[in-house]
Amino acid sequence: MSYFMKIPRPVKYLYYLWVKYIRRDEIWAGLLKGFHPKSAFHQWKFVARREAYKARWHQWWQEEAKVDFILTPPNATPALPHDAMKDAVSSCGYTFLFNLVSSMLFCLQILV
Amino acid sequence: MLAIIAETATLNQSLGAIPYVKTNLPITLLSFESTNDVWGRTTNPHNTKYSPGGSTGGESALLAFGGGRIGIGSDVAGSVRVPAHFSGIYALRCSVGRWPKMGVVTSMAGQEGISAVYSPMARTLDDLIYFSRSIMSMKTWEYDHTVHPIPWRTDDEESTQQKRRLRFGIMRTDGTGFLSRLRFTSG
């Protein structure tokens, strides 16, 4: 992550174009596009997008899904071996969704 | 969770809890492991070659190991859920405004893009319910401006328990990872 943060922005932009249109990896391209320090003004824009996303999530839950609960794994991976975060950091996005929409979640143990 | 948990500690003490330990966490709090150069590495009590999770990994390891019954963690990107998952305990990730926040020192003061929440963790389900219900019944909004004036909702709890059928959705994928198949064989 720190490597990609340090790449000069024009170079990073070219790499982003290659990832998006040649490798066709929309998710990685989307992350790359934002991998640089931002101003407070840009942060406000992200907050506005966050609120719009929360509204969509809420609307979907109320009007389409109409579920009482959603079942989901708590994380993309089970317990990691030591120092694995160096590589596993790319799996972090799994938990972020529910921080973004600020849901109440419950982790429970199922004994099989 | 490293921090001066002024209000929460005082509140817990007034309810009869005895704070006896602060538990380990990673540098910056931004990791699913709990290791730092001051207190070293926390290992998973089920298998010491693995991480107990992070950033509230010290707490989840202690609870799973039997060294405590209840704890509080912080979650901004999975830091209560991931330790609960890796260590095998119960936890809530409260939505914003449910759990007291006042007086807590963080590594990213002023960061509001994704709000941090503080949440209960416990060794058993009964302990989690007891702890959560106790704190939420304490009207913490009377002195903590970050808490919404919503008490423990007994009516919601009872009406959900009385529902004959609950509707569950299953999130099979987030677009990058997929649920592995869990096969049940009978007989």
Coordinates of C-alpha atoms in Angstrom, one line a residue:
Chain A
M1 CA 0.0 0.0 0.0
S2 CA 2.8 2.4 0.9
Y3 CA 4.4 1.6 -2.4
F4 CA 1.4 2.6 -4.4
M5 CA 0.9 5.7 -2.3
K6 CA 4.5 6.9 -3.2
I7 CA 4.2 6.5 -7.0
P8 CA 4.0 9.9 -8.7
R9 CA 0.4 10.7 -9.6
P10 CA 0.9 10.9 -13.4
V11 CA 2.5 7.4 -13.4
K12 CA -0.2 6.1 -11.1
Y13 CA -2.8 7.5 -13.5
L14 CA -1.3 5.6 -16.4
Y15 CA -1.2 2.4 -14.4
Y16 CA -4.8 3.0 -13.3
L17 CA -5.8 3.2 -17.0
W18 CA -4.0 0.0 -17.8
V19 CA -5.6 -1.8 -14.9
K20 CA -9.0 -0.6 -15.7
Y21 CA -9.1 -1.0 -19.5
I22 CA -6.6 -3.6 -20.3
R23 CA -6.6 -5.8 -17.2
R24 CA -10.3 -5.0 -16.7
D25 CA -10.0 -5.1 -12.9
E26 CA -12.5 -2.4 -11.9
I27 CA -12.1 -2.9 -8.2
W28 CA -8.3 -2.5 -8.1
A29 CA -8.5 0.4 -10.5
G30 CA -11.0 2.1 -8.3
L31 CA -8.7 1.8 -5.3
L32 CA -5.7 3.0 -7.3
K33 CA -7.5 6.1 -8.4
G34 CA -7.9 7.3 -4.9
F35 CA -4.4 6.3 -3.5
H36 CA -3.1 9.8 -2.8
P37 CA -3.5 12.4 0.0
K38 CA -6.7 14.4 -0.3
S39 CA -7.8 17.9 0.7
A40 CA -10.5 18.6 3.2
F41 CA -12.7 19.7 0.2
H42 CA -12.3 16.2 -1.4
Q43 CA -13.0 14.6 1.9
W44 CA -16.3 16.5 2.0
K45 CA -17.2 15.1 -1.4
F46 CA -16.5 11.6 -0.1
V47 CA -18.7 12.2 2.9
A48 CA -21.5 13.3 0.5
R49 CA -21.1 10.1 -1.5
R50 CA -21.1 8.1 1.7
E51 CA -24.4 9.6 2.7
A52 CA -25.9 8.9 -0.7
Y53 CA -24.8 5.3 -0.4
K54 CA -26.3 5.0 3.1
A55 CA -29.6 6.3 1.7
R56 CA -29.5 3.7 -1.1
W57 CA -28.7 0.9 1.3
H58 CA -31.5 1.9 3.6
Q59 CA -34.0 2.2 0.8
W60 CA -32.9 -1.2 -0.5
W61 CA -33.3 -2.8 2.9
Q62 CA -36.7 -1.3 3.5
E63 CA -38.3 -1.6 0.1
E64 CA -36.6 -4.6 -1.7
A65 CA -34.9 -6.9 0.7
K66 CA -37.4 -6.6 3.6
V67 CA -35.3 -9.0 5.7
D68 CA -35.0 -9.1 9.4
F69 CA -31.3 -10.0 9.4
I70 CA -28.6 -10.6 6.9
L71 CA -26.2 -13.5 7.5
T72 CA -22.6 -12.9 6.4
P73 CA -19.2 -14.1 7.3
P74 CA -17.6 -11.5 9.7
N75 CA -14.5 -11.3 7.5
A76 CA -13.0 -12.4 4.2
T77 CA -10.5 -14.7 5.9
P78 CA -10.3 -16.8 9.0
A79 CA -7.6 -16.2 11.6
L80 CA -4.4 -15.1 9.9
P81 CA -0.9 -16.5 10.6
H82 CA 1.5 -13.9 12.2
D83 CA 2.7 -11.1 10.0
A84 CA 0.2 -12.1 7.3
M85 CA -1.4 -8.6 7.3
K86 CA 1.3 -7.5 4.9
D87 CA -0.4 -9.5 2.2
A88 CA -3.9 -9.8 3.7
V89 CA -4.5 -6.1 3.9
S90 CA -6.1 -6.2 0.5
S91 CA -8.9 -8.3 2.0
C92 CA -9.8 -5.6 4.5
G93 CA -12.6 -4.2 2.3
Y94 CA -14.9 -7.0 3.4
T95 CA -15.7 -5.4 6.8
F96 CA -15.7 -1.8 5.4
L97 CA -19.2 -2.0 4.0
F98 CA -20.9 -2.1 7.3
N99 CA -18.8 0.7 8.7
L100 CA -19.8 2.8 5.7
V101 CA -23.5 2.3 6.3
S102 CA -23.1 2.2 10.1
S103 CA -25.1 -1.0 10.7
M104 CA -25.5 -2.8 14.0
L105 CA -23.7 -6.2 13.6
F106 CA -23.4 -9.2 15.8
C107 CA -20.7 -11.8 15.8
L108 CA -21.8 -15.2 17.0
Q109 CA -20.2 -18.6 17.3
I110 CA -21.8 -21.6 15.7
L111 CA -20.6 -24.8 17.2
V112 CA -20.9 -27.6 14.6
Chain B
M1 CA -8.1 -0.9 23.5
L2 CA -5.5 1.7 24.4
A3 CA -7.1 4.8 25.6
I4 CA -8.2 6.8 28.6
I5 CA -11.8 5.6 28.6
A6 CA -12.9 8.2 31.1
E7 CA -16.6 8.0 30.9
T8 CA -17.0 4.3 30.1
A9 CA -14.6 3.2 32.8
T10 CA -16.4 5.4 35.4
L11 CA -19.7 4.1 34.2
N12 CA -18.7 0.5 34.4
Q13 CA -17.3 1.1 37.9
S14 CA -20.6 2.6 39.0
L15 CA -22.3 -0.5 37.8
G16 CA -20.0 -2.7 39.9
A17 CA -17.4 -3.7 37.3
I18 CA -13.8 -3.7 38.3
P19 CA -11.4 -2.6 35.5
Y20 CA -8.3 -4.6 35.9
V21 CA -6.4 -4.6 32.6
K22 CA -5.9 -2.8 29.3
T23 CA -5.2 -5.1 26.5
N24 CA -2.9 -5.2 23.5
L25 CA -3.4 -3.7 20.1
P26 CA -1.4 -3.0 16.9
I27 CA 0.5 0.2 16.1
T28 CA -1.9 2.8 14.7
L29 CA -4.9 0.4 15.4
L30 CA -5.1 -0.2 11.7
S31 CA -4.5 -3.9 11.4
F32 CA -6.1 -7.3 11.9
E33 CA -3.1 -8.3 14.0
S34 CA -2.2 -7.1 17.5
T35 CA 1.5 -6.5 17.8
N36 CA 3.7 -3.6 18.7
D37 CA 7.2 -2.8 19.9
V38 CA 6.2 -1.8 23.4
W39 CA 4.2 -4.9 24.6
G40 CA 5.0 -7.4 21.9
R41 CA 2.8 -9.8 20.0
T42 CA -0.5 -11.2 21.0
T43 CA -1.2 -14.8 19.9
N44 CA -4.4 -16.6 19.3
P45 CA -5.3 -18.7 22.3
H46 CA -6.6 -21.5 20.1
N47 CA -3.4 -21.7 18.0
T48 CA -0.4 -19.5 18.9
K49 CA 0.9 -19.4 15.4
Y50 CA -2.1 -17.3 14.4
S51 CA -3.3 -13.8 15.1
P52 CA -6.2 -13.3 17.6
G53 CA -7.3 -10.5 15.3
G54 CA -7.0 -6.7 15.5
S55 CA -7.2 -4.1 16.4
T56 CA -8.9 -5.3 19.6
G57 CA -7.0 -8.5 19.5
G58 CA -5.7 -8.4 23.0
E59 CA -9.2 -8.2 24.3
S60 CA -10.6 -11.0 22.2
A61 CA -7.6 -13.2 23.1
L62 CA -8.1 -12.6 26.8
L63 CA -11.8 -13.3 26.6
A64 CA -11.4 -16.4 24.6
F65 CA -8.7 -17.7 26.9
G66 CA -10.9 -17.2 29.9
G67 CA -9.1 -14.3 31.5
G68 CA -12.1 -12.1 31.5
R69 CA -15.9 -12.1 30.8
I70 CA -16.6 -8.7 29.2
G71 CA -14.6 -6.1 27.3
I72 CA -15.0 -3.1 25.1
G73 CA -13.4 -2.6 21.7
S74 CA -13.3 0.0 18.9
D75 CA -14.4 -0.6 15.3
V76 CA -13.8 1.7 12.4
A77 CA -13.0 -1.0 9.8
G78 CA -13.7 -4.3 11.5
S79 CA -11.6 -4.0 14.6
V80 CA -14.2 -5.5 16.9
R81 CA -15.7 -8.0 14.5
V82 CA -12.4 -9.4 13.2
P83 CA -11.0 -10.2 16.7
A84 CA -14.3 -11.8 17.7
H85 CA -14.2 -13.9 14.6
F86 CA -10.5 -14.9 14.8
S87 CA -10.6 -15.6 18.6
G88 CA -14.1 -17.2 18.7
I89 CA -16.1 -14.9 21.0
Y90 CA -19.2 -12.8 20.8
A91 CA -19.4 -9.1 20.0
L92 CA -21.6 -6.4 18.7
R93 CA -20.6 -3.7 16.3
C94 CA -22.9 -1.0 17.5
S95 CA -24.2 1.6 15.1
V96 CA -23.1 5.2 15.8
G97 CA -24.6 6.8 18.9
R98 CA -25.4 3.6 20.9
W99 CA -22.3 3.1 23.0
P100 CA -20.6 5.9 25.0
K101 CA -17.8 7.5 23.3
M102 CA -16.9 10.6 25.4
G103 CA -13.4 10.8 26.8
V104 CA -11.9 8.2 24.5
V105 CA -8.5 9.2 23.0
T106 CA -7.9 7.9 19.5
S107 CA -5.1 7.7 17.1
M108 CA -7.0 9.8 14.5
A109 CA -8.7 12.6 16.4
G110 CA -11.2 14.4 14.2
Q111 CA -11.5 11.6 11.6
E112 CA -15.2 11.5 10.7
G113 CA -15.2 10.0 7.2
I114 CA -16.0 6.7 8.7
S115 CA -17.1 7.1 12.4
A116 CA -15.5 4.9 15.0
V117 CA -17.8 3.1 17.3
Y118 CA -17.1 1.4 20.6
S119 CA -18.8 -1.9 21.2
P120 CA -19.1 -4.7 23.8
M121 CA -17.3 -8.1 23.5
A122 CA -17.9 -11.1 25.7
R123 CA -17.1 -14.7 26.1
T124 CA -20.7 -15.9 26.0
L125 CA -24.0 -14.7 24.4
D126 CA -25.6 -14.3 27.8
D127 CA -22.7 -12.1 29.0
L128 CA -23.0 -10.0 25.9
I129 CA -26.7 -9.4 26.3
Y130 CA -26.3 -8.7 30.0
F131 CA -23.5 -6.2 29.4
S132 CA -25.1 -4.4 26.5
R133 CA -28.5 -4.2 28.3
S134 CA -26.8 -2.8 31.4
I135 CA -24.9 0.0 29.6
M136 CA -27.8 0.9 27.4
S137 CA -30.2 1.1 30.3
M138 CA -27.9 3.7 32.1
K139 CA -29.1 6.8 30.2
T140 CA -25.6 7.7 29.2
W141 CA -27.0 10.4 26.9
E142 CA -27.6 12.5 30.0
Y143 CA -23.8 13.2 30.2
D144 CA -22.4 11.9 27.0
H145 CA -23.3 14.1 24.0
T146 CA -22.3 11.4 21.5
V147 CA -25.0 8.9 22.6
H148 CA -28.5 9.0 21.1
P149 CA -31.3 9.0 23.7
I150 CA -32.4 5.4 22.9
P151 CA -32.6 3.0 25.8
W152 CA -32.4 -0.8 25.5
R153 CA -35.6 -1.6 23.5
T154 CA -37.3 -4.3 25.4
D155 CA -40.4 -4.0 23.2
D156 CA -38.4 -4.7 20.0
E157 CA -36.6 -7.6 21.7
E158 CA -39.9 -9.2 22.8
S159 CA -41.7 -8.6 19.5
T160 CA -38.8 -10.1 17.5
Q161 CA -38.7 -13.1 19.9
Q162 CA -42.4 -13.6 19.4
K163 CA -42.3 -13.5 15.6
R164 CA -43.2 -16.8 14.2
R165 CA -41.0 -16.5 11.1
L166 CA -37.8 -14.4 10.7
R167 CA -36.6 -13.5 7.2
F168 CA -32.9 -13.9 6.7
G169 CA -30.9 -12.6 3.8
I170 CA -27.6 -14.3 3.0
M171 CA -24.7 -12.2 1.6
R172 CA -22.9 -14.7 -0.6
T173 CA -20.3 -12.4 -2.0
D174 CA -19.1 -8.8 -1.7
G175 CA -17.8 -8.9 -5.3
T176 CA -14.3 -10.1 -4.5
G177 CA -14.7 -12.9 -2.0
F178 CA -17.2 -15.8 -2.0
L179 CA -18.7 -18.0 0.6
S180 CA -17.2 -21.4 0.6
R181 CA -19.6 -24.3 0.6
L182 CA -20.4 -25.8 3.9
R183 CA -21.6 -29.3 3.4
F184 CA -23.7 -31.0 6.0
T185 CA -24.0 -34.8 5.8
S186 CA -26.7 -36.6 7.6
G187 CA -26.5 -40.0 9.3

